[in-house]
């Protein structure tokens, strides 16, 4: 056909490859891809992406772009840079979730299922398009491209079967980025460089720190291979005598450069905020020593804290083994068929670009070797000893394996040195195992070359391949088969995925033997094809197909036996004891509701074995409470805290004070100068929250008392309650597996800024009595009978779950204790909190939010200066009576506008570059 094949033909081919990949993935992991019955595990990598989507949808509902995380008690800088909220996949998923939530009754369920379907689907589509254009550049055979794309989307990216691997969104851009880098080093056009930069910018906004560290590490190895090929092929000759760039081309290039700059521009603000507003232990921030302080430090070449769990000498065996691996603790499974075809491409193909991909793979393998200063010394000592004692050398006084090991360590040390001198982001890489996961995608182009070489071999096109090297494949296959038959699989690591311990066993030996026998038989039939061409070719294709199917079968077995990725969230008994009925299912929390919590939670023990650090896993945002207790724990690299909370962990006085007075917003009768009164006195005199300690600010000096001038008398606080009786006849009734669900509309005078909670002392503020029985308040989906939820499952609804149906006329009464002083909440976003407050007399209004100069407080539309209260928090004087209070975070910054521009450009550029890439590499 002509080269002017319609664009739709290429799109149809890519769509077929995408749906074939999606169906295979659904067959391998139906609970995750089709039925959505697998719940997201809350561990370091598995909930990050869902959490970021949750926050973005919450932002859509509550005023758009937000800079502050009220419940995590930090601004979004760390979260934006570590697992960005505004990634392309999140934007697309959040838009559809927001749209569907407007018409369906359960937004939490809509959000969860939309996330699973769209997020995984979009990532698979990106990999499909990127893989297509990359493979289309290397070969024109449609069948080879189709098969290689399926390999790329299934076996070579099998970490995708883990729910929400943290870097999924970034890694999916890898094939597309490789394509444009390869284009640049072939045509040396500025347009190709800018297109590669645009793809890197899109991957950057998906996870900035991950893109610059683990993702770029593999890209850097590929770039080094391209640079080496440029010098070996004397690429500078192509640059001589090139015509001047046309004006229209110059304008287009400037547009691409501006787009790249505007997409990543807001992250400059976030980096500045991260450097000045946060304390992250052992990170290099706030005077600590860590990875960020090693930026552009060449001594990072000997940075011995950098480590890897992947042993380079176990690469081939582990890549063949169907063990339940942990993606961050070993080499991932690649499969016998993929390894064989990649080797066939390296051995037989005449395409010199194979050395670039193979070199990048070797680069990552060498980086996973430990690097120490004495690596050079060992080889030098061996050479010096052999020079001085040649007879000992020839007699083997130095064992051969020691020679091999010392040479390997020497070469790996050189690789580490080259990486340290050329990669400015090397300091961000803690372990080279994460790049090893991404490295598996580099096998796809080599596989395509291998398939094409086999195709030429079968059709006797000897001039198209290195025909004389065919015996290397058979010898290598026989060696690996012999290794497996002799029990080599028994020495491979198998990981206890519940705890990450390395064990040893050979559970996959039989299946490996089967695949290796198939590959050896395949090679035999390839050799027979020279004499019996017709039948042997078809049999060879069938055998290779069986090997691929066996690899997929092994991958499915691995997934079903992996306890980590098959963990489901079920109703559990949580600690402390008053959470006993709560089913811990964070994906059911309704993102539309942002209730005001009167109390925060100060529990320091773990909530559940599945959940560790409240802030990083955003449990506070899911269940909308402030987990203040996490700041009482020791500092951690993953437990970020505001710079004003730096000394909160060792400050036992403030911890005791907060535990006794766990109010988020409260009124204090008096404020004393910290020079005259300290927390030890407040605790000793049992003054409670009626007295606070502030710094002697000039503008608040007249409101600050001296200890000699006042005596604190006891004051009784009058509690206010809201009571309502519900009509059973107006309830909507549903039958579910746990019982009968009754859904009531809340009265119009209900305080809609409140909802039931289980993680703070608001739990005791609710009381629902049904026919004389007191029910337990819940938060989220009801899974146990005699429980109820208010405004977490559905907006303006009360949901009750009973084991049996009840009759008309049953008394249903709800009583709610109202927050002290708060009469109404009229603005409720992450950044802005506006409410009507009744102060009993002149005193101080205190917010247990970290002190930051970016806060702005207005009382009755008058800006009020803020003081640092109780060492770490914010407070301001207030007169008696009813006031309109508005607390805003960073209200006058342009950052929100630049983030909006970045979001719009990210979506536009994302759609444009996918379409442009398809048009650039037509099918025919």
mmCIF file with all atom_site columns, N, CA and C in Angstrom, residues 53 84 169 197 202 257 269 336 364 419 443 468 541 581 591 613 620-621 658 684 722 762 818 873 875 888 913:
data_model
loop_
_atom_site.group_PDB
_atom_site.id
_atom_site.type_symbol
_atom_site.label_atom_id
_atom_site.label_alt_id
_atom_site.label_comp_id
_atom_site.label_asym_id
_atom_site.label_entity_id
_atom_site.label_seq_id
_atom_site.pdbx_PDB_ins_code
_atom_site.Cartn_x
_atom_site.Cartn_y
_atom_site.Cartn_z
_atom_site.occupancy
_atom_site.B_iso_or_equiv
_atom_site.pdbx_formal_charge
_atom_site.auth_seq_id
_atom_site.auth_comp_id
_atom_site.auth_asym_id
_atom_site.auth_atom_id
_atom_site.pdbx_PDB_model_num
ATOM 1  N N  . UNK A 1 53  ? -5.082  11.075  43.529 1.00 0.00 ? 53  UNK A N  1
ATOM 2  C CA . UNK A 1 53  ? -6.334  11.271  42.803 1.00 0.00 ? 53  UNK A CA 1
ATOM 3  C C  . UNK A 1 53  ? -7.431  11.729  43.748 1.00 0.00 ? 53  UNK A C  1
ATOM 4  N N  . UNK A 1 84  ? 3.039   13.559  42.548 1.00 0.00 ? 84  UNK A N  1
ATOM 5  C CA . UNK A 1 84  ? 2.234   14.688  42.095 1.00 0.00 ? 84  UNK A CA 1
ATOM 6  C C  . UNK A 1 84  ? 0.724   14.455  42.012 1.00 0.00 ? 84  UNK A C  1
ATOM 7  N N  . UNK A 1 169 ? 2.713   5.650   36.597 1.00 0.00 ? 169 UNK A N  1
ATOM 8  C CA . UNK A 1 169 ? 2.430   6.727   35.676 1.00 0.00 ? 169 UNK A CA 1
ATOM 9  C C  . UNK A 1 169 ? 3.662   7.261   34.982 1.00 0.00 ? 169 UNK A C  1
ATOM 10 N N  . UNK A 1 197 ? 12.084  16.440  25.266 1.00 0.00 ? 197 UNK A N  1
ATOM 11 C CA . UNK A 1 197 ? 11.967  17.256  26.473 1.00 0.00 ? 197 UNK A CA 1
ATOM 12 C C  . UNK A 1 197 ? 10.507  17.370  26.914 1.00 0.00 ? 197 UNK A C  1
ATOM 13 N N  . UNK A 1 202 ? 6.202   15.778  30.739 1.00 0.00 ? 202 UNK A N  1
ATOM 14 C CA . UNK A 1 202 ? 4.962   15.097  31.098 1.00 0.00 ? 202 UNK A CA 1
ATOM 15 C C  . UNK A 1 202 ? 5.213   13.993  32.119 1.00 0.00 ? 202 UNK A C  1
ATOM 16 N N  . UNK A 1 257 ? 9.315   24.739  23.305 1.00 0.00 ? 257 UNK A N  1
ATOM 17 C CA . UNK A 1 257 ? 10.160  25.077  24.447 1.00 0.00 ? 257 UNK A CA 1
ATOM 18 C C  . UNK A 1 257 ? 9.365   25.817  25.519 1.00 0.00 ? 257 UNK A C  1
ATOM 19 N N  . UNK A 1 269 ? 8.247   26.780  42.472 1.00 0.00 ? 269 UNK A N  1
ATOM 20 C CA . UNK A 1 269 ? 7.686   27.265  43.748 1.00 0.00 ? 269 UNK A CA 1
ATOM 21 C C  . UNK A 1 269 ? 7.689   26.149  44.781 1.00 0.00 ? 269 UNK A C  1
ATOM 22 N N  . UNK A 1 336 ? 11.449  -16.602 29.885 1.00 0.00 ? 336 UNK A N  1
ATOM 23 C CA . UNK A 1 336 ? 12.392  -17.276 29.008 1.00 0.00 ? 336 UNK A CA 1
ATOM 24 C C  . UNK A 1 336 ? 12.248  -16.875 27.563 1.00 0.00 ? 336 UNK A C  1
ATOM 25 N N  . UNK A 1 364 ? 22.610  -0.636  33.731 1.00 0.00 ? 364 UNK A N  1
ATOM 26 C CA . UNK A 1 364 ? 21.809  -0.770  34.950 1.00 0.00 ? 364 UNK A CA 1
ATOM 27 C C  . UNK A 1 364 ? 22.262  -1.981  35.761 1.00 0.00 ? 364 UNK A C  1
ATOM 28 N N  . UNK A 1 419 ? 28.524  7.438   35.883 1.00 0.00 ? 419 UNK A N  1
ATOM 29 C CA . UNK A 1 419 ? 27.185  7.869   36.265 1.00 0.00 ? 419 UNK A CA 1
ATOM 30 C C  . UNK A 1 419 ? 27.234  9.073   37.199 1.00 0.00 ? 419 UNK A C  1
ATOM 31 N N  . UNK A 1 443 ? 14.033  -4.549  26.816 1.00 0.00 ? 443 UNK A N  1
ATOM 32 C CA . UNK A 1 443 ? 14.071  -5.821  26.103 1.00 0.00 ? 443 UNK A CA 1
ATOM 33 C C  . UNK A 1 443 ? 13.103  -5.854  24.933 1.00 0.00 ? 443 UNK A C  1
ATOM 34 N N  . UNK A 1 468 ? 26.093  -16.736 10.460 1.00 0.00 ? 468 UNK A N  1
ATOM 35 C CA . UNK A 1 468 ? 27.071  -17.654 11.039 1.00 0.00 ? 468 UNK A CA 1
ATOM 36 C C  . UNK A 1 468 ? 27.016  -17.704 12.568 1.00 0.00 ? 468 UNK A C  1
ATOM 37 N N  . UNK A 1 541 ? 7.011   -21.630 14.798 1.00 0.00 ? 541 UNK A N  1
ATOM 38 C CA . UNK A 1 541 ? 6.138   -20.566 15.289 1.00 0.00 ? 541 UNK A CA 1
ATOM 39 C C  . UNK A 1 541 ? 5.252   -21.070 16.427 1.00 0.00 ? 541 UNK A C  1
ATOM 40 N N  . UNK A 1 581 ? -15.985 -1.465  65.301 1.00 0.00 ? 581 UNK A N  1
ATOM 41 C CA . UNK A 1 581 ? -16.928 -1.820  64.250 1.00 0.00 ? 581 UNK A CA 1
ATOM 42 C C  . UNK A 1 581 ? -16.510 -1.286  62.880 1.00 0.00 ? 581 UNK A C  1
ATOM 43 N N  . UNK A 1 591 ? -15.393 11.914  48.609 1.00 0.00 ? 591 UNK A N  1
ATOM 44 C CA . UNK A 1 591 ? -14.520 13.090  48.489 1.00 0.00 ? 591 UNK A CA 1
ATOM 45 C C  . UNK A 1 591 ? -15.276 14.407  48.504 1.00 0.00 ? 591 UNK A C  1
ATOM 46 N N  . UNK A 1 613 ? 2.434   4.985   58.537 1.00 0.00 ? 613 UNK A N  1
ATOM 47 C CA . UNK A 1 613 ? 2.563   6.423   58.733 1.00 0.00 ? 613 UNK A CA 1
ATOM 48 C C  . UNK A 1 613 ? 1.314   7.126   58.224 1.00 0.00 ? 613 UNK A C  1
ATOM 49 N N  . UNK A 1 620 ? -5.319  10.503  57.095 1.00 0.00 ? 620 UNK A N  1
ATOM 50 C CA . UNK A 1 620 ? -6.019  11.661  57.622 1.00 0.00 ? 620 UNK A CA 1
ATOM 51 C C  . UNK A 1 620 ? -6.917  12.310  56.588 1.00 0.00 ? 620 UNK A C  1
ATOM 52 N N  . UNK A 1 621 ? -6.477  12.353  55.328 1.00 0.00 ? 621 UNK A N  1
ATOM 53 C CA . UNK A 1 621 ? -7.308  12.937  54.274 1.00 0.00 ? 621 UNK A CA 1
ATOM 54 C C  . UNK A 1 621 ? -8.476  12.024  53.913 1.00 0.00 ? 621 UNK A C  1
ATOM 55 N N  . UNK A 1 658 ? -1.429  18.759  74.451 1.00 0.00 ? 658 UNK A N  1
ATOM 56 C CA . UNK A 1 658 ? -2.315  18.463  73.333 1.00 0.00 ? 658 UNK A CA 1
ATOM 57 C C  . UNK A 1 658 ? -3.170  17.232  73.603 1.00 0.00 ? 658 UNK A C  1
ATOM 58 N N  . UNK A 1 684 ? 1.078   22.086  85.587 1.00 0.00 ? 684 UNK A N  1
ATOM 59 C CA . UNK A 1 684 ? 1.096   21.962  87.045 1.00 0.00 ? 684 UNK A CA 1
ATOM 60 C C  . UNK A 1 684 ? -0.151  22.587  87.660 1.00 0.00 ? 684 UNK A C  1
ATOM 61 N N  . UNK A 1 722 ? -28.012 19.143  69.016 1.00 0.00 ? 722 UNK A N  1
ATOM 62 C CA . UNK A 1 722 ? -29.019 19.171  67.949 1.00 0.00 ? 722 UNK A CA 1
ATOM 63 C C  . UNK A 1 722 ? -29.752 17.829  67.988 1.00 0.00 ? 722 UNK A C  1
ATOM 64 N N  . UNK A 1 762 ? -14.741 13.288  68.092 1.00 0.00 ? 762 UNK A N  1
ATOM 65 C CA . UNK A 1 762 ? -16.069 13.551  67.557 1.00 0.00 ? 762 UNK A CA 1
ATOM 66 C C  . UNK A 1 762 ? -16.934 12.301  67.597 1.00 0.00 ? 762 UNK A C  1
ATOM 67 N N  . UNK A 1 818 ? -22.905 19.820  69.340 1.00 0.00 ? 818 UNK A N  1
ATOM 68 C CA . UNK A 1 818 ? -22.354 20.811  68.431 1.00 0.00 ? 818 UNK A CA 1
ATOM 69 C C  . UNK A 1 818 ? -21.000 21.313  68.932 1.00 0.00 ? 818 UNK A C  1
ATOM 70 N N  . UNK A 1 873 ? 1.883   26.827  67.131 1.00 0.00 ? 873 UNK A N  1
ATOM 71 C CA . UNK A 1 873 ? 0.609   27.005  66.443 1.00 0.00 ? 873 UNK A CA 1
ATOM 72 C C  . UNK A 1 873 ? 0.311   28.489  66.228 1.00 0.00 ? 873 UNK A C  1
ATOM 73 N N  . UNK A 1 875 ? -2.472  31.886  66.644 1.00 0.00 ? 875 UNK A N  1
ATOM 74 C CA . UNK A 1 875 ? -3.550  32.441  67.444 1.00 0.00 ? 875 UNK A CA 1
ATOM 75 C C  . UNK A 1 875 ? -3.624  33.944  67.262 1.00 0.00 ? 875 UNK A C  1
ATOM 76 N N  . UNK A 1 888 ? -7.061  31.934  55.849 1.00 0.00 ? 888 UNK A N  1
ATOM 77 C CA . UNK A 1 888 ? -6.649  31.605  54.476 1.00 0.00 ? 888 UNK A CA 1
ATOM 78 C C  . UNK A 1 888 ? -5.158  31.282  54.453 1.00 0.00 ? 888 UNK A C  1
ATOM 79 N N  . UNK A 1 913 ? 0.886   15.167  21.481 1.00 0.00 ? 913 UNK A N  1
ATOM 80 C CA . UNK A 1 913 ? 2.097   14.409  21.177 1.00 0.00 ? 913 UNK A CA 1
ATOM 81 C C  . UNK A 1 913 ? 1.771   12.949  20.866 1.00 0.00 ? 913 UNK A C  1
#
